[in-house]
Short mmCIF file of C-alpha atoms in Angstrom, two decimals:
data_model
loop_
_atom_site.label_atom_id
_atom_site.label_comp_id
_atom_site.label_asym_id
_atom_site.label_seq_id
_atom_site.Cartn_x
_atom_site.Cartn_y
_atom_site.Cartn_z
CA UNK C 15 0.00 0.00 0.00
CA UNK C 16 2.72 2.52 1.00
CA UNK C 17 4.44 1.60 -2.04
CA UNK C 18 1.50 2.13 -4.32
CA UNK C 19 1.17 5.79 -2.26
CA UNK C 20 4.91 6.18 -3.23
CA UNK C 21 4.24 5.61 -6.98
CA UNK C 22 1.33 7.48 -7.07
CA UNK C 23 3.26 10.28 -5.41
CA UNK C 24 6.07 10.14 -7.99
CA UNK C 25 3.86 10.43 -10.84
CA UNK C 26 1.39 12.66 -9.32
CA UNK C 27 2.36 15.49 -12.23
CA UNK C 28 1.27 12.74 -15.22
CA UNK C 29 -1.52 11.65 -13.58
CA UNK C 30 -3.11 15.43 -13.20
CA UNK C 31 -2.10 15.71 -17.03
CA UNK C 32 -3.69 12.91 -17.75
CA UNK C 33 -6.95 13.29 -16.23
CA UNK C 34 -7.21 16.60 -17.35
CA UNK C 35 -6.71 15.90 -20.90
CA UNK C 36 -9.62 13.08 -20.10
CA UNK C 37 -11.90 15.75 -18.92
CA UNK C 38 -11.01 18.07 -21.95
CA UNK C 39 -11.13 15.20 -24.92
CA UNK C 40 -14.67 14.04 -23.07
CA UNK C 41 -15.55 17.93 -23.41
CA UNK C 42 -14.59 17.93 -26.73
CA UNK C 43 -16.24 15.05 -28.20
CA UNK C 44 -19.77 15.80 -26.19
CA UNK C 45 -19.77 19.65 -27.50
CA UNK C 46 -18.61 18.34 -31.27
CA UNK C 47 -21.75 18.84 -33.29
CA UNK C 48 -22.58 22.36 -31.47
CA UNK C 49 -22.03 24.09 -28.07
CA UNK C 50 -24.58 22.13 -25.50
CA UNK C 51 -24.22 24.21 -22.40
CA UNK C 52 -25.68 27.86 -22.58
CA UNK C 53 -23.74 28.57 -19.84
CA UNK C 54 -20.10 27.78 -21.09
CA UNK C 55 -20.56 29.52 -24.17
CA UNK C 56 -21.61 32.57 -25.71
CA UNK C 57 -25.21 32.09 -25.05
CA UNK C 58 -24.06 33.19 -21.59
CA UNK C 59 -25.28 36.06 -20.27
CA UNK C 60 -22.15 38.26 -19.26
CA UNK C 61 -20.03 36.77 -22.35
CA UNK C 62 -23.13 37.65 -24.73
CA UNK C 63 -23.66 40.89 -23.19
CA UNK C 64 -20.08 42.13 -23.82
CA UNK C 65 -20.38 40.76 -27.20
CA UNK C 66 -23.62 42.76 -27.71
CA UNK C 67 -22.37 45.90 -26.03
CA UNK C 68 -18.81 45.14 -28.67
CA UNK C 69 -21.20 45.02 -32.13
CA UNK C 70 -23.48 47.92 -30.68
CA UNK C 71 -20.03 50.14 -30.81
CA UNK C 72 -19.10 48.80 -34.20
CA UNK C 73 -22.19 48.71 -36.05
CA UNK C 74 -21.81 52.70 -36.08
CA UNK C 75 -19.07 52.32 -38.35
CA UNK C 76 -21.50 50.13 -40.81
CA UNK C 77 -24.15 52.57 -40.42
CA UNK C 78 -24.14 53.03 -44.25
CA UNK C 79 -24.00 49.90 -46.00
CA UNK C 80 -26.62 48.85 -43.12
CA UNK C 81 -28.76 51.26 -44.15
CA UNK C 82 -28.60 50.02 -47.59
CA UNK C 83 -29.47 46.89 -46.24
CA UNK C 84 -32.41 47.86 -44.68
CA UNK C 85 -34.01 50.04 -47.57
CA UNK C 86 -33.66 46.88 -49.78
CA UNK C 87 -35.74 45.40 -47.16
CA UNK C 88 -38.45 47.71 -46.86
CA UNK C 89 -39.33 47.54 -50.54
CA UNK C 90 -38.83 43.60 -50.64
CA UNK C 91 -41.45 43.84 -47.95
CA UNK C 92 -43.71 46.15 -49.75
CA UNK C 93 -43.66 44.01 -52.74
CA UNK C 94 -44.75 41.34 -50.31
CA UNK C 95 -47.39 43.38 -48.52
CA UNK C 96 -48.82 43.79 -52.45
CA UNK C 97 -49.16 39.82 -52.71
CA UNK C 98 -50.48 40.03 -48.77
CA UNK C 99 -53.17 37.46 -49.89
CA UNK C 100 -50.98 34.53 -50.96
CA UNK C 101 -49.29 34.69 -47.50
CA UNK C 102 -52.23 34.98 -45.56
CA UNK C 103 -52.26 31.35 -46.28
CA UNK C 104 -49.52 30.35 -44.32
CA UNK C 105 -50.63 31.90 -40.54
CA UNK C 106 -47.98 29.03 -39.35
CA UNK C 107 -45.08 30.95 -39.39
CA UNK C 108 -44.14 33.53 -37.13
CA UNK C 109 -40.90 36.01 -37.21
CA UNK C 110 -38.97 37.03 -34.59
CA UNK C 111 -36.23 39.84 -35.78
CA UNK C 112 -33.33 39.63 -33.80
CA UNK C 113 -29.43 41.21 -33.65
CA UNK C 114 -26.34 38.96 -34.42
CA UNK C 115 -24.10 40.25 -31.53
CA UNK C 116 -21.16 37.83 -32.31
CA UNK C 117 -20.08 35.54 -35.20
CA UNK C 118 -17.12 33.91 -36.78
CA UNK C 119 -17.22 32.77 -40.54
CA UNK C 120 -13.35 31.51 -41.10
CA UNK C 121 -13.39 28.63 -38.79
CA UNK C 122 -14.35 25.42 -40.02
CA UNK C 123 -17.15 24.99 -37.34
CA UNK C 124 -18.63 28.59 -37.43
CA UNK C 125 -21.36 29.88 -34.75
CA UNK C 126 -23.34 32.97 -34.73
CA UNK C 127 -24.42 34.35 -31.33
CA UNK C 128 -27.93 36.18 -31.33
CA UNK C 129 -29.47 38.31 -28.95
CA UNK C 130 -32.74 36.44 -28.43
CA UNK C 131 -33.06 33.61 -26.47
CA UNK C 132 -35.72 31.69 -24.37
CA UNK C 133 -37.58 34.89 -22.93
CA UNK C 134 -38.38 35.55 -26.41
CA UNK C 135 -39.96 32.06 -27.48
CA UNK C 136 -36.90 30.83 -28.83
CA UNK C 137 -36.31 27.16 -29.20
CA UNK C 138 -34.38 24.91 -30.35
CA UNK C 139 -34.19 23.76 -33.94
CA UNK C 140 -36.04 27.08 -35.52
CA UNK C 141 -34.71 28.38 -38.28
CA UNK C 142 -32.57 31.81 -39.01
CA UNK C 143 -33.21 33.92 -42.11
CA UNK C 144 -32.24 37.25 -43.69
CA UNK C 145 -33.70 39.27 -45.97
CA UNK C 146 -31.29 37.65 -48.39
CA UNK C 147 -32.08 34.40 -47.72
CA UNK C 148 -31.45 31.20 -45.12
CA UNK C 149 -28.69 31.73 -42.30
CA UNK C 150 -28.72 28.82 -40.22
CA UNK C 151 -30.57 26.70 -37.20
CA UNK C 152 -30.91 27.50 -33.42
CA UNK C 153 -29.24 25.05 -31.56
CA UNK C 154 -27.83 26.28 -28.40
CA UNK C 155 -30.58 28.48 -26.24
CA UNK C 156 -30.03 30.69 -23.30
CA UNK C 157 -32.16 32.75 -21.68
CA UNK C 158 -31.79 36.11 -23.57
CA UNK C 159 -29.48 34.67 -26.18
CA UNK C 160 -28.81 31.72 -28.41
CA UNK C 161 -26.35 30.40 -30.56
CA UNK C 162 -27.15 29.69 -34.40
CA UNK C 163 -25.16 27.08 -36.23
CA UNK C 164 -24.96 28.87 -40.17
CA UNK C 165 -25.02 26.89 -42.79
CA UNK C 166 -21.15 27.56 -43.31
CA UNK C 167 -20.44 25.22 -40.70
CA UNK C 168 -19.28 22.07 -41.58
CA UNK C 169 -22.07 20.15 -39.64
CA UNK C 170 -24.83 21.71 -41.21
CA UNK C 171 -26.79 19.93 -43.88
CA UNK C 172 -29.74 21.43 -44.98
CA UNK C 173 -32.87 19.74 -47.41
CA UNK C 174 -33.10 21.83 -50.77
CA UNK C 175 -34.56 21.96 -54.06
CA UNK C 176 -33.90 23.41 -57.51
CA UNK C 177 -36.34 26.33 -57.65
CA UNK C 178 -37.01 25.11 -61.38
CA UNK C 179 -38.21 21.49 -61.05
CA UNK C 180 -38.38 20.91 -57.58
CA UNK C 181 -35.60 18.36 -57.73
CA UNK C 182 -34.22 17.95 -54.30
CA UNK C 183 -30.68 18.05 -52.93
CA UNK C 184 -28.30 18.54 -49.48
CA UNK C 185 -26.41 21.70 -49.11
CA UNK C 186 -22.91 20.87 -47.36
CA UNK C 187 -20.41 23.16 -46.24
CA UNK C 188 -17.06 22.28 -47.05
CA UNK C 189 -15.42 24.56 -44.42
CA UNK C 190 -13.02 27.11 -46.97
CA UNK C 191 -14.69 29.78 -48.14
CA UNK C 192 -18.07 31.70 -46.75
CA UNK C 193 -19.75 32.88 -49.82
CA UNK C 194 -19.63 29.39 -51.16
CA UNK C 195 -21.47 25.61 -50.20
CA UNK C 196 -22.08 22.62 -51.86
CA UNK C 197 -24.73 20.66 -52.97
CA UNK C 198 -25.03 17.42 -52.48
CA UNK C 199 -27.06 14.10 -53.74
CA UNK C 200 -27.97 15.80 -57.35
CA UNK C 201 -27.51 12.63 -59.49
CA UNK C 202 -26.10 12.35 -63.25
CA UNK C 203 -29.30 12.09 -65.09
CA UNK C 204 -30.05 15.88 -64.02
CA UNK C 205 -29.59 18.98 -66.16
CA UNK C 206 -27.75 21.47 -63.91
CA UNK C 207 -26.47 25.08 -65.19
CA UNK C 208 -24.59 26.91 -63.96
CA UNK C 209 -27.35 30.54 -62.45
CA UNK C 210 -29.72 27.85 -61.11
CA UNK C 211 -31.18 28.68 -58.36
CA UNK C 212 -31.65 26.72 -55.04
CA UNK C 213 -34.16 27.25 -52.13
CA UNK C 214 -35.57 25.90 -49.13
CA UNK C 215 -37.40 22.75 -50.04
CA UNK C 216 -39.82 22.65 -47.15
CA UNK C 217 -39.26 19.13 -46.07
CA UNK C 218 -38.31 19.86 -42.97
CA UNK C 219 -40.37 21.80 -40.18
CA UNK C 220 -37.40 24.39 -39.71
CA UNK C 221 -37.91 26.65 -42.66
CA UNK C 222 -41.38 26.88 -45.04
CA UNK C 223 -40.47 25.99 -48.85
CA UNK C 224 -38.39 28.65 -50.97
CA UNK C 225 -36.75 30.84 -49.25
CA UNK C 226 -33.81 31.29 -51.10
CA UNK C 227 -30.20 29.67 -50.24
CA UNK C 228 -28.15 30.21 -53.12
CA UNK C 229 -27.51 30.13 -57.20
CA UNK C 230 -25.21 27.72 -59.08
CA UNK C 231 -21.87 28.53 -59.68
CA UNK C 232 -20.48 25.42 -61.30
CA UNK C 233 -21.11 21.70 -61.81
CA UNK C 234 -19.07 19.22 -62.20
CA UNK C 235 -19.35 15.95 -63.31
CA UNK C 236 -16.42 13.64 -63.04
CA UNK C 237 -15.79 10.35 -65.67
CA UNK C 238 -17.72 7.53 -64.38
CA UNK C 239 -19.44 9.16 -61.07
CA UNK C 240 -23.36 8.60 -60.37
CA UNK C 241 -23.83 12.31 -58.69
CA UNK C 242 -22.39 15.74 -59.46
CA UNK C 243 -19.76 17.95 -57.99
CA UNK C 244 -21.66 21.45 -57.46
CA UNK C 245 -20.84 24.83 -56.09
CA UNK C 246 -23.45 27.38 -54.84
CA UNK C 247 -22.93 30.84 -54.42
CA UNK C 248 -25.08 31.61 -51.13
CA UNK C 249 -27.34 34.56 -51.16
CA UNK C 250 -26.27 36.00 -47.23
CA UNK C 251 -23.58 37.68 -47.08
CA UNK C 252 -22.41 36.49 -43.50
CA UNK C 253 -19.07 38.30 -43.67
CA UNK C 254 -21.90 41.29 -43.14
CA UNK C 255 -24.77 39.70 -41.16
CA UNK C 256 -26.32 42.00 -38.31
CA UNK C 257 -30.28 41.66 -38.70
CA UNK C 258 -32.18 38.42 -38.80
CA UNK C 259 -35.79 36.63 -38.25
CA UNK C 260 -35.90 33.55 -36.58
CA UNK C 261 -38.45 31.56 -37.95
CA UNK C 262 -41.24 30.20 -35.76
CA UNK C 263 -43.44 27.78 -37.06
CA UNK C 264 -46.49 26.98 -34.62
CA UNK C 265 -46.56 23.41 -36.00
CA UNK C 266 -42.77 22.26 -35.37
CA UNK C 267 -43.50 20.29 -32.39
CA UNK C 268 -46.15 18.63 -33.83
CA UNK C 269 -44.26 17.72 -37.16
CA UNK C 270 -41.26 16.83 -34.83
CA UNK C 271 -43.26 14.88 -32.96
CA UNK C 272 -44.51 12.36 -35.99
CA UNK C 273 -40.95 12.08 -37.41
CA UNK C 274 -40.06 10.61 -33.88
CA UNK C 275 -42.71 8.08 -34.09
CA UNK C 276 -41.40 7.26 -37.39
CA UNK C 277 -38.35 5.87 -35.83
CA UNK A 26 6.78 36.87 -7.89
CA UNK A 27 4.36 40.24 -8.87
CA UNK A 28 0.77 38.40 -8.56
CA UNK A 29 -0.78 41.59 -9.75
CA UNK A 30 1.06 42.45 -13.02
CA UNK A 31 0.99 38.24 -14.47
CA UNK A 32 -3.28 39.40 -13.62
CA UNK A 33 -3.04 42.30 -15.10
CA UNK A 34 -0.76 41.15 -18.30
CA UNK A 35 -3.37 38.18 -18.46
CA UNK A 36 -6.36 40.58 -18.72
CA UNK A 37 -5.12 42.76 -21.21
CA UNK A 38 -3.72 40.39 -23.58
CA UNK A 39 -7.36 38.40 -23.25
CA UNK A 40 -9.15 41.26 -24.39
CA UNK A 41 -6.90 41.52 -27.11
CA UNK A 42 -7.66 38.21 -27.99
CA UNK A 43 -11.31 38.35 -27.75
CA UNK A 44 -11.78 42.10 -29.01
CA UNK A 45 -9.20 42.46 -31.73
CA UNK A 46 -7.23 39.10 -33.21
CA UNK A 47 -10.62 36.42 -32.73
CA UNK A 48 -12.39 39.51 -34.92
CA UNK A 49 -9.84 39.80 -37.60
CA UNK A 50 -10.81 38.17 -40.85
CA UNK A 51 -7.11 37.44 -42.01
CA UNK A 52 -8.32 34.43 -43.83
CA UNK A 53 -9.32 31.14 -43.32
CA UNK A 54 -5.76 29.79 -41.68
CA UNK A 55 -5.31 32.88 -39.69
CA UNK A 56 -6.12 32.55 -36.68
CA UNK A 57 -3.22 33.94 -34.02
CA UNK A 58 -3.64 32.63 -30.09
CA UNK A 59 -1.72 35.42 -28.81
CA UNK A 60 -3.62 34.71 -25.29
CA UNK A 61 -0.19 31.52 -25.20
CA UNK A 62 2.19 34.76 -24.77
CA UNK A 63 0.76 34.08 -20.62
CA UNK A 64 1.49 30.81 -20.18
CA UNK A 65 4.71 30.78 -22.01
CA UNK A 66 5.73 34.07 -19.61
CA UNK A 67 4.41 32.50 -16.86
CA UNK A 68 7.17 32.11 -13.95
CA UNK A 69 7.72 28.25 -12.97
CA UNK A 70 8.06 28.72 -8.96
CA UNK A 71 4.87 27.11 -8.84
CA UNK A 72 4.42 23.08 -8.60
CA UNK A 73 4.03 21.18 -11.96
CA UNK A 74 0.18 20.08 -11.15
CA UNK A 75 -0.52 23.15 -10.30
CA UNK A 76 0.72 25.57 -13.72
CA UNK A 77 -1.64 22.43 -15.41
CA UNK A 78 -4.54 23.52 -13.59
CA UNK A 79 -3.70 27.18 -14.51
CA UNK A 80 -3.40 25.94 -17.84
CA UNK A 81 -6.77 24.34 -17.84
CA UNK A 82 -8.33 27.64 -16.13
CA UNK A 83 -7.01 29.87 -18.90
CA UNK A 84 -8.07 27.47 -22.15
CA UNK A 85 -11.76 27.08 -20.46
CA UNK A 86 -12.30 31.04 -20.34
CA UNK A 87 -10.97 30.75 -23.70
CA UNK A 88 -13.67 27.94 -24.94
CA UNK A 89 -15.89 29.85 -23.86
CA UNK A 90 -15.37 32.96 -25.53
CA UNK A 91 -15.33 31.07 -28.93
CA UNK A 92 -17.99 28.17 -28.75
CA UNK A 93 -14.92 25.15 -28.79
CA UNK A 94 -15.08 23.55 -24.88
CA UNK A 95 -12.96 21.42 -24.26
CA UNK A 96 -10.61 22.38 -27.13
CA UNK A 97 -8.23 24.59 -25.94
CA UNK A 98 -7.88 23.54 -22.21
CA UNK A 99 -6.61 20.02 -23.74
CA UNK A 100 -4.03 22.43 -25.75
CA UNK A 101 -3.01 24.91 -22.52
CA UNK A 102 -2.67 21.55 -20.56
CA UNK A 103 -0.41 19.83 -22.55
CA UNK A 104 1.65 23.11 -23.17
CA UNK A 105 1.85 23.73 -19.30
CA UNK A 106 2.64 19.81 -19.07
CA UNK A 107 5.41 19.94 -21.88
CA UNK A 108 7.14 23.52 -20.59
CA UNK A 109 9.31 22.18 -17.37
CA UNK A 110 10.75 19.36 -19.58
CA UNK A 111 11.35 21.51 -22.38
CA UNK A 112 12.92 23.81 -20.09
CA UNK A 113 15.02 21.59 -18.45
CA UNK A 114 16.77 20.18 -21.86
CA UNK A 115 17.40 23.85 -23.44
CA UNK A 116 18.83 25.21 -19.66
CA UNK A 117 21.38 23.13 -17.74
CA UNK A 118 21.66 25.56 -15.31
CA UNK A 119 17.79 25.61 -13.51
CA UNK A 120 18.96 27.98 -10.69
CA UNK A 121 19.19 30.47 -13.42
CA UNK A 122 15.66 29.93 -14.14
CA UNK A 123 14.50 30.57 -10.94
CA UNK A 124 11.92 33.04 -11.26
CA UNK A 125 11.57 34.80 -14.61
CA UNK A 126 11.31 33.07 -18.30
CA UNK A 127 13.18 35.61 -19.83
CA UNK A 128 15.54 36.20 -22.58
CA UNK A 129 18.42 36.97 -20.31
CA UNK A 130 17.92 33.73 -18.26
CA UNK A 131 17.26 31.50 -21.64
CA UNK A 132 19.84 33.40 -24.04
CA UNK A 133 18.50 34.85 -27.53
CA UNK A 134 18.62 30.95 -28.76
CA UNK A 135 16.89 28.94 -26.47
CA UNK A 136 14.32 32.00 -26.28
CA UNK A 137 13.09 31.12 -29.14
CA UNK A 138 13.18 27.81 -29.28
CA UNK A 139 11.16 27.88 -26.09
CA UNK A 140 8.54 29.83 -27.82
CA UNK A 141 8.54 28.29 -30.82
CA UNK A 142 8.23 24.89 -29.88
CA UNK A 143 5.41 25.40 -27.98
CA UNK A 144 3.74 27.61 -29.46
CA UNK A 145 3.60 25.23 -32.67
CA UNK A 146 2.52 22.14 -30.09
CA UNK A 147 -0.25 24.60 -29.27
CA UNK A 148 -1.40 25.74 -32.42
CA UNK A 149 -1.34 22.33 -34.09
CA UNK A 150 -2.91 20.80 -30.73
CA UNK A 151 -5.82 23.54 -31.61
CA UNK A 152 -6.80 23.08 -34.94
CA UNK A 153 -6.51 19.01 -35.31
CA UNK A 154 -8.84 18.97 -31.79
CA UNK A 155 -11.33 21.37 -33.40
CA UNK A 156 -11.06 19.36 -36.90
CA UNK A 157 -11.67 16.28 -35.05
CA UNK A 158 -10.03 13.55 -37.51
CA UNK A 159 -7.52 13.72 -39.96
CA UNK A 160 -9.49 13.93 -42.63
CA UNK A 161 -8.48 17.70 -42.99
CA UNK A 162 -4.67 17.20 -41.87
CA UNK A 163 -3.53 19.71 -45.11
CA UNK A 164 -6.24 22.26 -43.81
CA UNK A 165 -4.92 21.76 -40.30
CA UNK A 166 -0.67 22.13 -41.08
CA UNK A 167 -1.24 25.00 -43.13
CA UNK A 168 -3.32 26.66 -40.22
CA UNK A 169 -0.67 25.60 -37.97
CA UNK A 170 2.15 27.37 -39.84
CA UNK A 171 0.28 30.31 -40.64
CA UNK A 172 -1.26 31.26 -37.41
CA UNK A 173 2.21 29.75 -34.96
CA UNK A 174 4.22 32.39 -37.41
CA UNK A 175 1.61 35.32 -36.54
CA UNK A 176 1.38 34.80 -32.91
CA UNK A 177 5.71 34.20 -32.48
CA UNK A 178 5.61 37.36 -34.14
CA UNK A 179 3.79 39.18 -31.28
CA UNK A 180 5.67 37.24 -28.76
CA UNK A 181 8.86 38.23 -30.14
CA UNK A 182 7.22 42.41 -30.71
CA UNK A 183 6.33 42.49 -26.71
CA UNK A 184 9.46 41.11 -25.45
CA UNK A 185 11.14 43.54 -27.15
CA UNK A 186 9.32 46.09 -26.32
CA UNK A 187 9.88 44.96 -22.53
CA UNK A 188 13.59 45.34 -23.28
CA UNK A 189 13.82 48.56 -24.36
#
C-alpha cells in the first residue's frame, strides 16, 4: 500500500495531465456537433452581453451599408405586402427579428451568437433567415441569447430543391470559403447550369419551402461518377450579417413529434 | 513573484484576444492565439500540477469565448505539461531559471526555441482537436504554420518592447 502511495506520489504530475486531458477530450467530443451548455458559451449572459455591447459600438461604423441593407428590405417587404393574400395562407409561421451580436465565418465549425433567447420564445431547432435568404438553425438556447449554427459550418446539412423542377438536394459546407457551399445528392441524369437557383425545399419543419439559399456557380461531373460535384454561391452575405428573423413555425413540435414516431 | 502584473498582463492580452485578433478576418488559416504569450511568460516557482490547472483555467475562459469547450484547455494543458521538460533540456543551469522566463535567463537561442516549440505544439494541438479527424490534416498544417508564425511574431514584438 505505501508503495503504491509512493508511486502514485512520484507520478502525481502525469496523472493530473492525464486526467485533465480526459476531462477536456470528453468535453470535446460531447460539445462536437454544437455548443450544449448555454452557460459555457456565448449564449451566456455576461459573455453575450459584452459581445452585444462590442457590435453595438461597431455597427456605427457600418451605419451606411446597413442602411442600404435595410431600404432593400423595406421595398422587398412592400412588394410582399402587395401579394399580402398569398401569404395569408400560411398563418404558421411567425418572425422574430433579432441582432447577431457575435459571429465567426473563417473557422471550419462557425457559430453565430444572437441576442434572443428563451424569454423571447426561442427554441431549439427554428430556423434563421435574412432578408437575403437562409442563415442557419438554433441550436444552443439561453435565456436572452442563443447560438445559431450557419449553414457555413461544416455540420450543417440542410434539405433543398432546384427552384425550377423541384428536384431535391443537401447543401454541405465544405469549411473554406463563406460565400460558397455545396450541394449534395444531385444525381447524373439531371440537367444542372450553372445561375440555377436553389431554395428551401420545405421538407423539414425548420424553414417553409423557398426561401432562397443560393444560385449555381459550377457543376461538375467527373468520368464515371453517379452524382455531381456542385458549387453554390449563397445569397447572405455572412461576412456582413447583423439583422435576422428567426423563424417560428407553430406546427414544429407537432411535425417533430410524428418524425419521432417514425423511428 | 508580482501576482498583480501576471493578472493584469493576463487581462489585457485576453481582451486583445477576444476584441481584436478572434475579430480579424485574415483568412481562413489565420487565426493567431496570442492569449499563449501568458502561459509561455508564466514564472515556474509554482508546482508542476498546479501551472496544469492554470493551464486548464485559462483554455476554459478561452472555450468559452469562442464556442470550442474542451478544445483549448486540452491544448493549454499539454503546453503547461510539456514547458518544465522543455525547459530543463534547453537550460542546464535551472537555478538560473528561478523566477523569470526571460531572454536573459534563456539566451537569444533557447528563447526562441522555447517559444517556438510550444507555441507550434499549441497551435497544431488547436486546430486538429477542433477538426476532429484527420481527414483535414492539409487544412490543419497549413493553419498551424500560418497562425504559430503570426502569434511568435507578437511574442517576439512584446518582449522587445519589454527590453527597451
Amino acid at each position: 500500500m505505501q508503495n503504491l502511495i509512493k508511486i502514485l506520489l512520484r507520478y502525481s504530475n502525469f496523472l493530473v495531465f492525464i486526467i485533465l486531458e480526459v476531462a477536456a477530450f470528453m468535453l470535446i467530443s460531447r460539445n462536437n456537433a454544437y455548443p450544449r451548455s448555454s452557460m459555457l458559451s456565448t449564449a451566456n449572459a455576461l459573455i453575450g452581453w459584452q459581445h452585444e455591447r462590442l457590435s453595438n459600438i461597431g455597427a456605427y461604423f457600418s451605419l451606411r451599408s446597413q442602411n442600404e441593407q435595410l431600404a432593400a428590405e423595406n421595398a422587398d417587404l412592400r412588394n410582399q405586402l402587395s401579394a399580402i393574400d398569398s401569404l395569408r395562407n400560411d398563418e404558421s409561421m411567425h418572425y422574430t427579428p433579432a441582432k447577431a451580436v457575435q459571429m465567426t465565418t473563417n473557422k471550419m465549425h462557425n457559430y453565430i451568437t444572437i441576442n434572443k433567447g428563451s424569454s423571447d420564445g426561442i427554441q431549439r431547432g427554428q430556423g434563421v433567415r435574412n432578408s437575403e435568404g437562409v442563415v442557419g438553425i438554433v441550436r444552443t438556447v439561453g435565456h436572452d441569447y442563443s447560438i445559431v449554427i450557419p449553414i457555413i459550418n461544416t455540420h450543417t446539412n440542410l434539405s433543398c430543391r432546384f427552384a425550377k423542377n423541384d428536384y431535391i438536394a443537401t447543401l454541405q459546407w465544405d469549411g473554406k470559403d463563406s460565400r460558397f457551399a455545396q450541394l449534395a445528392d444531385v444525381a447524373a441524369h439531371m440537367v444542372v447550369c450553372p445561375g440555377d437557383t436553389i431554395v428551401t425545399s420545405g421538407l423539414s419543419p425548420v424553414f417553409p419551402e423557398g426561401i432562397p439559399v443560393g444560385i449555381v456557380e459550377n457543376s461538375v461531373l467527373k468520368e464515371g461518377a453517379s452524382y455531381y460535384t456542385i458549387r453554390v454561391r449563397l445569397n447572405t452575405d455572412f461576412k456582413r450579417l447583423k439583422y435576422v428573423e428567426v423563424v417560428q413555425n407553430a406546427h414544429q413540435e407537432e411535425l417533430e413529434e410524428l418524425n419521432h414516431g417514425l423511428d | 513573484m508580482d501576482w498583480t502584473k501576471q493578472i493584469i498582463r493576463y487581462v489585457i492580452v485576453m481582451l486583445l484576444q477576444v476584441l481584436l485578433f478572434d475579430r480579424l478576418q485574415l483568412g481562413g488559416v489565420c487565426h493567431p492565439y496570442i492569449y499563449v504569450l501568458c502561459l509561455l511568460m508564466f514564472p515556474i516557482t509554482l508546482p508542476h500540477s498546479v501551472d496544469m490547472l492554470l493551464g486548464a483555467a485559462v483554455g476554459l475562459i478561452m472555450d468559452i469565448c469562442c464556442n470550442s469547450l474542451g478544445i483549448h484547455i486540452a491544448a493549454c494543458v499539454l503546453l503547461m505539461f510539456i514547458r518544465p521538460y522543455l525547459l530543463g533540456a534547453i537550460v542546464n543551469d535551472r537555478d538560473r531559471l528561478n523566477e523569470q522566463i526571460s531572454l536573459r535567463a534563456l539566451g537569444l537561442g533557447g528563447w526562441i526555441e522555447y517559444v517556438v516549440i510550444l507555441v507550434v505544439i499549441h497551435h497544431f494541438a488547436v486546430f486538429q482537436l477542433g477538426a476532429w479527424g484527420w481527414s483535414h490534416i492539409g487544412f490543419v498544417l497549413l493553419s498551424t504554420l500560418v497562425s504559430s508564425i503570426v502569434t511568435i511574431s507578437i511574442i517576439v514584438a512584446y518582449n522587445m518592447l519589454k527590453f527597451k
